[in-house]
XYZ file of C-alpha atoms in Angstrom:
568
model
C -33.317 -50.278 -63.408
C -32.389 -51.756 -66.776
C -29.183 -51.734 -68.779
C -29.266 -49.015 -71.469
C -27.848 -49.520 -74.932
C -24.091 -49.941 -74.327
C -22.840 -47.556 -76.973
C -25.202 -44.776 -75.949
C -24.307 -45.368 -72.304
C -20.619 -44.869 -73.019
C -21.321 -41.712 -74.999
C -23.444 -40.405 -72.142
C -20.675 -41.107 -69.656
C -18.126 -39.250 -71.776
C -20.474 -36.308 -72.171
C -21.101 -36.076 -68.456
C -17.415 -36.286 -67.595
C -16.440 -33.598 -70.067
C -17.491 -30.578 -68.032
C -16.388 -31.595 -64.520
C -14.676 -28.965 -62.418
C -13.994 -30.882 -59.169
C -13.107 -34.375 -58.093
C -16.468 -34.819 -56.345
C -18.312 -33.856 -59.491
C -16.178 -36.222 -61.565
C -16.851 -39.098 -59.211
C -20.551 -38.316 -59.127
C -20.938 -38.077 -62.883
C -18.929 -41.246 -63.383
C -21.199 -43.026 -60.898
C -24.262 -41.682 -62.702
C -22.922 -43.009 -66.002
C -22.322 -46.475 -64.526
C -25.767 -46.412 -62.942
C -27.376 -45.565 -66.290
C -25.574 -48.540 -67.862
C -26.750 -50.931 -65.128
C -23.209 -51.430 -63.781
C -24.366 -51.208 -60.187
C -21.221 -52.322 -58.362
C -19.074 -49.860 -60.293
C -21.604 -47.105 -59.586
C -21.580 -48.025 -55.882
C -17.781 -47.860 -55.774
C -17.762 -44.327 -57.230
C -20.500 -43.092 -54.878
C -18.533 -44.520 -51.906
C -15.356 -42.795 -53.042
C -17.172 -39.471 -53.293
C -18.584 -39.716 -49.756
C -15.269 -40.869 -48.296
C -13.030 -38.375 -50.058
C -15.276 -35.314 -49.987
C -17.983 -35.724 -47.319
C -18.692 -31.991 -47.356
C -19.535 -31.925 -51.040
C -23.118 -30.806 -51.815
C -23.355 -34.076 -53.759
C -22.444 -36.298 -50.801
C -25.987 -36.815 -49.489
C -27.273 -37.545 -52.990
C -24.462 -40.072 -53.467
C -25.243 -41.761 -50.139
C -28.912 -42.037 -51.010
C -28.222 -43.652 -54.380
C -25.584 -45.918 -52.852
C -28.126 -47.158 -50.303
C -30.696 -47.609 -53.056
C -28.272 -49.788 -55.060
C -27.542 -51.966 -52.025
C -31.205 -52.335 -51.110
C -32.816 -52.728 -54.516
C -30.218 -53.855 -57.024
C -27.578 -55.943 -55.197
C -29.746 -57.466 -52.448
C -27.567 -56.180 -49.594
C -30.089 -54.661 -47.146
C -27.619 -54.645 -44.282
C -25.214 -52.470 -46.243
C -28.128 -50.297 -47.353
C -29.132 -49.746 -43.711
C -25.631 -48.508 -42.861
C -25.804 -45.949 -45.676
C -29.321 -44.774 -44.842
C -28.264 -44.256 -41.214
C -25.133 -42.389 -42.303
C -27.272 -40.126 -44.486
C -29.765 -39.399 -41.704
C -27.040 -38.859 -39.075
C -24.450 -36.911 -41.040
C -26.726 -34.870 -43.309
C -29.766 -33.997 -41.171
C -30.798 -31.109 -43.437
C -30.726 -33.248 -46.592
C -34.022 -33.518 -48.486
C -33.418 -37.284 -48.411
C -33.144 -37.534 -44.598
C -36.836 -38.342 -43.997
C -36.961 -41.005 -46.687
C -33.672 -42.480 -45.446
C -35.193 -42.994 -41.999
C -38.312 -44.557 -43.479
C -36.262 -46.942 -45.600
C -34.086 -47.776 -42.595
C -37.233 -48.754 -40.687
C -38.298 -51.016 -43.546
C -34.971 -52.874 -43.424
C -35.084 -53.112 -39.638
C -38.550 -54.592 -39.917
C -38.244 -56.910 -42.901
C -34.621 -58.032 -42.738
C -33.549 -57.607 -39.108
C -37.012 -58.297 -37.695
C -36.171 -55.956 -34.829
C -39.278 -54.116 -33.516
C -37.248 -52.250 -30.892
C -34.995 -50.784 -33.578
C -38.020 -49.854 -35.674
C -39.575 -48.107 -32.652
C -36.357 -46.190 -31.932
C -36.098 -45.014 -35.530
C -39.781 -44.021 -35.499
C -39.253 -41.895 -32.373
C -36.280 -40.224 -34.039
C -38.391 -39.613 -37.144
C -41.082 -37.858 -35.101
C -38.554 -35.780 -33.156
C -37.080 -34.489 -36.393
C -40.220 -34.270 -38.537
C -42.969 -33.867 -35.969
C -45.029 -31.558 -38.143
C -45.263 -34.207 -40.863
C -48.266 -36.142 -39.598
C -48.465 -38.346 -42.664
C -44.796 -39.292 -42.260
C -45.169 -40.047 -38.546
C -48.288 -42.119 -39.203
C -46.429 -44.211 -41.778
C -43.590 -44.660 -39.312
C -45.899 -45.838 -36.535
C -47.512 -48.257 -38.964
C -44.035 -49.702 -39.529
C -43.701 -50.216 -35.751
C -47.044 -52.036 -35.544
C -46.141 -54.153 -38.575
C -42.781 -55.106 -37.033
C -44.530 -56.287 -33.866
C -47.044 -58.304 -35.866
C -44.406 -59.927 -38.083
C -42.431 -61.102 -35.033
C -45.631 -62.589 -33.557
C -45.906 -59.986 -30.787
C -49.588 -59.768 -31.551
C -50.739 -58.019 -28.391
C -48.142 -55.279 -28.816
C -49.009 -54.983 -32.504
C -52.689 -54.504 -31.665
C -51.817 -51.888 -29.045
C -49.605 -49.881 -31.420
C -52.230 -50.089 -34.181
C -54.827 -48.677 -31.775
C -52.384 -45.920 -30.834
C -52.062 -45.011 -34.501
C -55.810 -44.781 -35.189
C -56.280 -42.623 -32.086
C -53.341 -40.276 -32.625
C -53.524 -39.915 -36.415
C -57.215 -40.186 -37.161
C -56.836 -37.673 -40.008
C -54.549 -40.065 -41.921
C -57.194 -42.343 -43.425
C -54.934 -44.643 -45.432
C -52.600 -45.450 -42.526
C -55.534 -45.774 -40.101
C -57.256 -48.275 -42.389
C -54.107 -50.388 -42.583
C -53.612 -50.165 -38.828
C -57.207 -51.224 -38.142
C -56.762 -54.223 -40.434
C -53.512 -55.176 -38.689
C -55.223 -54.846 -35.296
C -58.042 -57.201 -36.354
C -55.585 -59.770 -37.640
C -53.540 -59.549 -34.464
C -56.684 -60.126 -32.384
C -57.487 -63.175 -34.515
C -54.000 -64.598 -33.925
C -54.368 -63.911 -30.203
C -57.430 -66.146 -30.151
C -60.145 -63.547 -29.506
C -63.723 -64.610 -29.937
C -64.621 -64.907 -33.661
C -67.569 -62.544 -33.201
C -65.294 -59.860 -31.732
C -62.818 -60.238 -34.605
C -65.653 -60.083 -37.138
C -66.853 -56.860 -35.536
C -63.414 -55.328 -36.059
C -63.488 -56.294 -39.747
C -66.981 -54.820 -40.129
C -65.816 -51.533 -38.599
C -63.012 -51.363 -41.151
C -65.516 -51.807 -44.004
C -67.795 -49.107 -42.559
C -65.103 -46.515 -41.728
C -62.775 -47.011 -44.686
C -65.010 -48.295 -47.517
C -62.787 -47.334 -50.456
C -59.524 -48.795 -49.197
C -57.598 -51.961 -49.741
C -58.089 -52.665 -46.042
C -61.872 -52.797 -46.547
C -61.484 -55.254 -49.407
C -59.212 -57.397 -47.262
C -61.656 -57.245 -44.374
C -64.457 -58.550 -46.591
C -62.259 -61.418 -47.620
C -61.348 -62.223 -44.030
C -65.014 -62.328 -43.158
C -66.061 -64.531 -46.048
C -63.408 -66.986 -47.184
C -60.385 -68.527 -45.536
C -59.149 -69.127 -49.083
C -58.433 -65.420 -49.427
C -56.209 -65.496 -46.370
C -53.518 -67.286 -48.364
C -54.095 -65.262 -51.516
C -53.978 -61.949 -49.669
C -50.312 -62.294 -48.785
C -49.449 -62.877 -52.429
C -51.511 -59.888 -53.547
C -49.929 -57.646 -50.951
C -46.498 -58.621 -52.192
C -47.507 -57.891 -55.782
C -49.096 -54.588 -54.860
C -46.039 -53.595 -52.857
C -43.868 -54.254 -55.904
C -46.228 -52.277 -58.111
C -46.209 -49.389 -55.646
C -42.439 -49.496 -55.440
C -42.186 -49.283 -59.207
C -44.912 -46.656 -59.613
C -44.369 -42.947 -59.179
C -46.325 -39.797 -59.986
C -44.425 -36.553 -59.473
C -46.355 -33.615 -58.058
C -45.644 -29.905 -58.223
C -45.028 -29.711 -61.970
C -46.563 -26.402 -63.133
C -48.408 -26.120 -66.466
C -46.853 -24.536 -69.537
C -48.511 -22.680 -72.392
C -48.376 -23.378 -76.117
C -45.781 -21.363 -78.002
C -45.221 -20.643 -81.672
C -42.446 -22.834 -82.993
C -40.639 -25.816 -81.500
C -37.832 -23.835 -79.837
C -40.167 -21.692 -77.724
C -42.400 -24.694 -77.017
C -39.361 -26.629 -75.786
C -38.189 -23.730 -73.609
C -41.654 -23.379 -72.061
C -41.659 -27.088 -71.155
C -38.107 -26.851 -69.789
C -39.160 -23.857 -67.697
C -41.828 -26.036 -66.093
C -39.286 -28.772 -65.284
C -36.934 -26.172 -63.776
C -39.737 -24.725 -61.639
C -40.477 -28.197 -60.259
C -36.853 -28.228 -59.036
C -37.210 -24.789 -57.443
C -35.497 -22.851 -60.257
C -38.061 -20.212 -61.272
C -36.988 -18.330 -64.391
C -39.030 -16.302 -66.846
C -39.452 -17.557 -70.385
C -37.676 -14.399 -71.594
C -34.640 -15.323 -69.474
C -34.482 -18.768 -71.046
C -34.970 -17.278 -74.522
C -31.986 -14.993 -73.969
C -29.906 -17.738 -72.339
C -30.529 -20.102 -75.252
C -29.712 -17.503 -77.916
C -33.174 -17.804 -79.515
C -33.687 -14.033 -79.227
C -30.699 -13.480 -81.532
C -31.212 -16.344 -84.017
C -32.315 -15.299 -87.505
C -32.200 -17.349 -90.713
C -33.576 -16.909 -94.213
C -34.927 -19.735 -96.311
C -37.851 -18.785 -98.580
C -39.014 -22.407 -98.623
C -38.806 -22.770 -94.819
C -39.924 -19.455 -93.331
C -40.413 -21.108 -89.921
C -36.790 -22.280 -89.725
C -35.428 -19.879 -87.086
C -38.230 -20.616 -84.607
C -37.992 -24.384 -84.997
C -34.249 -25.100 -85.237
C -31.355 -24.173 -82.965
C -27.622 -24.790 -83.361
C -26.941 -26.305 -79.891
C -28.426 -29.014 -77.692
C -31.045 -26.676 -76.321
C -32.041 -28.458 -73.096
C -28.502 -29.430 -72.141
C -26.998 -25.987 -72.759
C -29.646 -24.127 -70.743
C -29.636 -26.672 -67.888
C -25.862 -26.619 -67.586
C -25.829 -22.806 -67.629
C -28.198 -22.916 -64.634
C -25.986 -25.398 -62.787
C -27.833 -28.681 -63.389
C -26.475 -32.006 -64.493
C -28.853 -33.746 -66.869
C -29.799 -37.155 -68.193
C -30.220 -37.613 -71.947
C -31.196 -40.788 -73.801
C -32.089 -41.712 -77.344
C -32.308 -45.002 -79.131
C -34.053 -47.198 -81.669
C -37.229 -48.121 -79.783
C -39.910 -46.695 -77.536
C -40.051 -49.691 -75.191
C -36.342 -49.470 -74.400
C -36.564 -45.714 -74.088
C -39.424 -45.943 -71.642
C -37.264 -47.939 -69.230
C -35.043 -44.864 -68.939
C -38.103 -42.608 -68.556
C -39.381 -44.891 -65.797
C -36.057 -44.792 -63.956
C -35.972 -40.979 -64.049
C -39.522 -40.882 -62.670
C -38.560 -43.207 -59.800
C -35.801 -40.715 -58.927
C -38.333 -37.860 -58.911
C -37.370 -36.231 -62.221
C -40.017 -35.314 -64.839
C -38.931 -36.224 -68.369
C -39.227 -34.092 -71.519
C -40.215 -35.954 -74.697
C -41.582 -34.980 -78.109
C -45.098 -36.407 -78.289
C -48.157 -36.762 -80.500
C -49.367 -35.355 -83.785
C -49.096 -32.433 -84.133
C -46.020 -33.031 -82.068
C -45.258 -30.957 -78.999
C -42.903 -31.152 -76.048
C -44.562 -32.660 -72.986
C -43.401 -33.493 -69.463
C -43.843 -37.125 -68.443
C -44.763 -36.946 -64.754
C -45.712 -40.463 -63.691
C -46.282 -44.128 -64.394
C -48.757 -46.379 -62.572
C -47.676 -49.966 -63.136
C -50.870 -51.355 -61.645
C -53.071 -49.594 -64.183
C -50.346 -49.477 -66.845
C -51.004 -45.761 -67.342
C -48.593 -42.947 -68.118
C -49.221 -39.425 -66.822
C -47.890 -36.367 -68.607
C -48.308 -32.592 -68.822
C -49.029 -31.304 -72.355
C -49.172 -27.574 -73.166
C -52.229 -25.544 -72.127
C -53.429 -27.988 -69.498
C -53.817 -27.309 -65.776
C -53.694 -30.958 -64.702
C -52.020 -34.131 -65.912
C -53.221 -36.073 -68.916
C -53.198 -39.862 -68.858
C -52.859 -42.586 -71.468
C -52.271 -46.293 -71.509
C -48.616 -47.155 -71.871
C -49.263 -48.628 -75.324
C -51.003 -45.436 -76.490
C -48.274 -43.248 -75.016
C -45.517 -45.213 -76.745
C -47.376 -45.021 -80.071
C -47.706 -41.232 -79.824
C -44.088 -40.922 -78.788
C -43.097 -42.974 -81.833
C -45.216 -40.773 -84.131
C -43.475 -37.613 -82.925
C -39.963 -39.090 -82.929
C -39.965 -40.451 -86.449
C -39.215 -37.253 -88.377
C -36.461 -35.729 -86.265
C -36.559 -32.454 -84.348
C -35.116 -28.980 -84.548
C -34.320 -29.223 -80.842
C -33.285 -32.881 -80.480
C -31.902 -33.290 -83.993
C -32.356 -36.548 -85.869
C -32.231 -38.694 -82.708
C -35.210 -41.020 -82.200
C -36.999 -41.293 -78.872
C -34.973 -38.459 -77.402
C -35.651 -37.778 -73.722
C -34.256 -35.251 -71.272
C -34.464 -34.842 -67.504
C -32.706 -32.679 -64.962
C -30.408 -34.476 -62.529
C -28.349 -33.240 -59.578
C -27.795 -29.553 -58.905
C -24.066 -28.995 -59.418
C -23.891 -25.223 -58.823
C -26.017 -22.099 -58.462
C -24.742 -19.411 -60.846
C -25.529 -15.865 -59.791
C -27.253 -13.304 -62.013
C -23.975 -11.846 -63.251
C -22.751 -15.283 -64.380
C -26.004 -15.994 -66.213
C -25.878 -12.620 -67.948
C -22.286 -13.247 -69.029
C -23.309 -16.647 -70.431
C -26.230 -15.033 -72.272
C -23.971 -12.383 -73.834
C -21.473 -15.034 -74.956
C -24.300 -17.063 -76.472
C -25.706 -13.982 -78.252
C -22.280 -13.176 -79.695
C -21.881 -16.716 -80.981
C -25.367 -16.841 -82.510
C -25.067 -13.452 -84.201
C -21.772 -14.437 -85.812
C -23.177 -17.712 -87.141
C -23.478 -17.834 -90.927
C -25.779 -20.830 -91.352
C -28.590 -22.634 -89.569
C -30.171 -25.844 -90.783
C -28.546 -25.427 -94.172
C -29.838 -21.850 -94.653
C -28.032 -18.475 -94.405
C -28.065 -17.096 -90.857
C -27.093 -13.890 -89.107
C -25.696 -11.166 -91.367
C -25.840 -13.528 -94.346
C -29.549 -14.115 -93.720
C -30.271 -10.411 -94.128
C -28.062 -10.238 -97.222
C -29.859 -13.256 -98.708
C -33.167 -11.578 -97.936
C -31.978 -8.405 -99.700
C -31.064 -10.411 -102.800
C -34.418 -12.175 -102.726
C -36.276 -8.861 -102.443
C -34.350 -7.469 -105.415
C -35.587 -10.487 -107.383
C -39.142 -9.437 -106.419
C -38.924 -6.174 -108.412
C -40.085 -7.529 -111.814
C -43.907 -7.689 -111.985
C -43.819 -11.340 -113.060
C -41.925 -12.390 -109.863
C -45.146 -13.333 -108.049
C -43.690 -16.512 -106.554
C -40.758 -14.616 -105.071
C -43.109 -11.983 -103.671
C -45.356 -14.598 -102.061
C -42.325 -16.279 -100.505
C -41.156 -12.963 -99.065
C -44.577 -12.327 -97.519
C -44.689 -15.807 -95.995
C -41.231 -15.290 -94.513
C -42.404 -12.055 -92.909
C -45.397 -13.778 -91.270
C -43.761 -17.064 -90.262
C -40.163 -15.967 -89.756
C -39.550 -12.252 -89.263
C -42.533 -11.275 -87.125
C -42.128 -14.206 -84.706
C -38.435 -13.287 -84.388
C -39.334 -9.677 -83.608
C -41.764 -10.861 -80.917
C -38.958 -12.575 -78.967
C -36.305 -9.979 -79.765
C -37.262 -7.816 -76.791
C -36.054 -10.614 -74.510
C -32.614 -10.063 -76.008
C -32.797 -6.301 -75.568
C -33.808 -6.644 -71.926
C -30.920 -9.032 -71.273
C -28.461 -6.622 -72.892
C -29.817 -3.736 -70.799
C -29.111 -5.795 -67.691
C -25.704 -6.797 -69.033
C -24.776 -3.142 -69.550
C -24.782 -2.741 -65.745
C -22.184 -5.464 -65.147
C -20.165 -5.856 -68.378
C -18.116 -3.058 -69.913
C -18.889 -2.252 -73.514
C -22.390 -3.700 -73.593
C -24.246 -0.390 -73.211
C -23.798 0.531 -76.861
C -24.693 -3.018 -77.871
C -27.997 -2.821 -76.007
C -28.925 0.388 -77.818
C -27.846 -1.045 -81.147
C -29.929 -4.196 -80.613
C -33.011 -2.058 -80.060
C -32.139 -0.174 -83.247
C -31.757 -3.517 -85.057
C -35.255 -4.585 -83.980
C -36.717 -1.253 -85.091
C -35.072 -1.395 -88.494
C -35.991 -5.073 -88.946
C -39.578 -4.104 -88.178
C -39.354 -1.602 -91.028
C -38.287 -4.454 -93.321
C -41.516 -6.259 -92.483
C -43.509 -3.073 -93.002
C -41.933 -2.353 -96.384
C -42.512 -5.912 -97.608
C -46.165 -5.707 -96.559
C -46.512 -2.375 -98.374
C -44.816 -3.733 -101.503
C -47.063 -6.798 -101.595
C -50.127 -4.588 -101.363
C -48.977 -2.055 -103.982
C -49.940 -4.018 -107.091
C -48.723 -2.377 -110.315
C -46.816 0.303 -108.389
C -44.823 -2.232 -106.358
C -41.380 -2.157 -108.028
C -39.910 0.847 -106.133
C -41.321 -0.509 -102.885
C -39.616 -3.868 -103.384
C -36.379 -1.983 -104.090
C -36.847 0.002 -100.872
C -37.471 -3.211 -98.927
C -34.289 -4.733 -100.375
C -32.264 -1.652 -99.414
C -33.707 -1.801 -95.891
C -32.747 -5.479 -95.572
C -29.168 -4.686 -96.608
C -29.064 -1.868 -94.070
C -30.179 -4.288 -91.348
C -27.421 -6.677 -92.464
C -24.856 -3.959 -91.777
C -26.401 -3.231 -88.366
C -26.341 -6.927 -87.542
C -22.645 -7.203 -88.456
C -21.676 -4.227 -86.272
C -23.687 -5.550 -83.317
C -22.152 -9.012 -83.669
C -18.657 -7.492 -83.481
C -19.584 -5.427 -80.424
C -20.963 -8.442 -78.583
C -17.905 -10.503 -79.486
C -15.618 -7.780 -78.098
C -17.697 -7.385 -74.929
C -17.801 -11.123 -74.248
C -14.127 -11.655 -74.856
C -14.813 -13.687 -77.983
């Protein structure tokens, strides 16, 4: 972990604390803020308070896990870390961190306590609780064999290693490491050199593409490599510890406009956390289905700009805390990306040219490669870190309709704070729709009712035959602004139909929204007809202007209805 920019860290802490609804949540978010700033002791104190004062909180196991991580990795207190990992495994057996807590406890028992018996006991507990996880049990048994070897119990180490290769023969990586450990133990026990060499040769034959095979070749050829191998293993262990590729991130499709592209990427991140929502649900929840703006010079405005922090507002509505960072440089920003990846959270960033929202899913320190999921791809893309940072810089330089003017903006989901039911999400969506429809500006352009009125005035200016520029602008707005808005409008109608079942007064609003879409579609039709009419176009432009003004009135009535229904 690295210290983030102090000012941004403080702002992040304040933002996280703002929405707390319980003491446990306040403690947790305060600890998260300290952790993001690199203030590890202060973060540890807050995590400890949470566990002590509210051990039944759904955040308690998460707090214990991060507390143990701080002790083990950041403050060099492995003994204290072991206590926390054991408390997590014992007191929260159904926690998703329980298996990893036991594995990390075994590592401390082996490396710090040098206690093979304790490692064996923890391994047996691991297999009792997670017996169907053969890969996990194989890694645990490898820890037992390693503990025996490191305390010079070479005969026992060789025996356990043989037990592993026999019992878990389908786990090639662990078997290769166990076979290598067995050969080394036999060498330390003083076995005949020819017998030891035969063991190394079997490793090379059975596991040719493993680190164990490379090590076996070295053992056979040069005693020089015996000393170097320990150094390389330490380096590789550090690289592995600081490398992480997250699996289970589903692909997302390209969308028209930055807002929909961002929502599609966010949907993928939510699915990786087990929160499966349709794109239409997120469109309604964000307010994008109700956002309309008119700027003849920026017809794409409403599909590329939104008036809230899009990722944060949707995530919080679904019950997630979130991590947000922005700053002056890509290198500093990537430290925060890397930390989120180590915690298992994919990170959303604006990337490349043309820029698009992608999910950063991994970083391999050994190869210095970044893995990410761009739109329309079934598997991860990869780039060198230098190339990735350059593309991130290209996309961040000109601001964003979703992230605003902030450079190197990044977003990741954090802890799950609550699980709102369908009725709560619908109520949030209705409140958001009411707010959006009453808005009068977006990105410096008229929005809502005023957008339709501005469109009507613009169409009236299209009546004179010489107003070709105005007419062309109107046609471009239809193609790049109005028609894309109509294509997502049904998501709003569907949400309002659902809301009518649980919120009084929304039934009429749902019907009126469908009417609004129909009449707005007629605006597009009339503009297309007027543009194609040539010398006979004047009355058609007048009709289009009248239709736009009629839609403005419909929009105003619907906005009032939604405000009344949502209590706003």
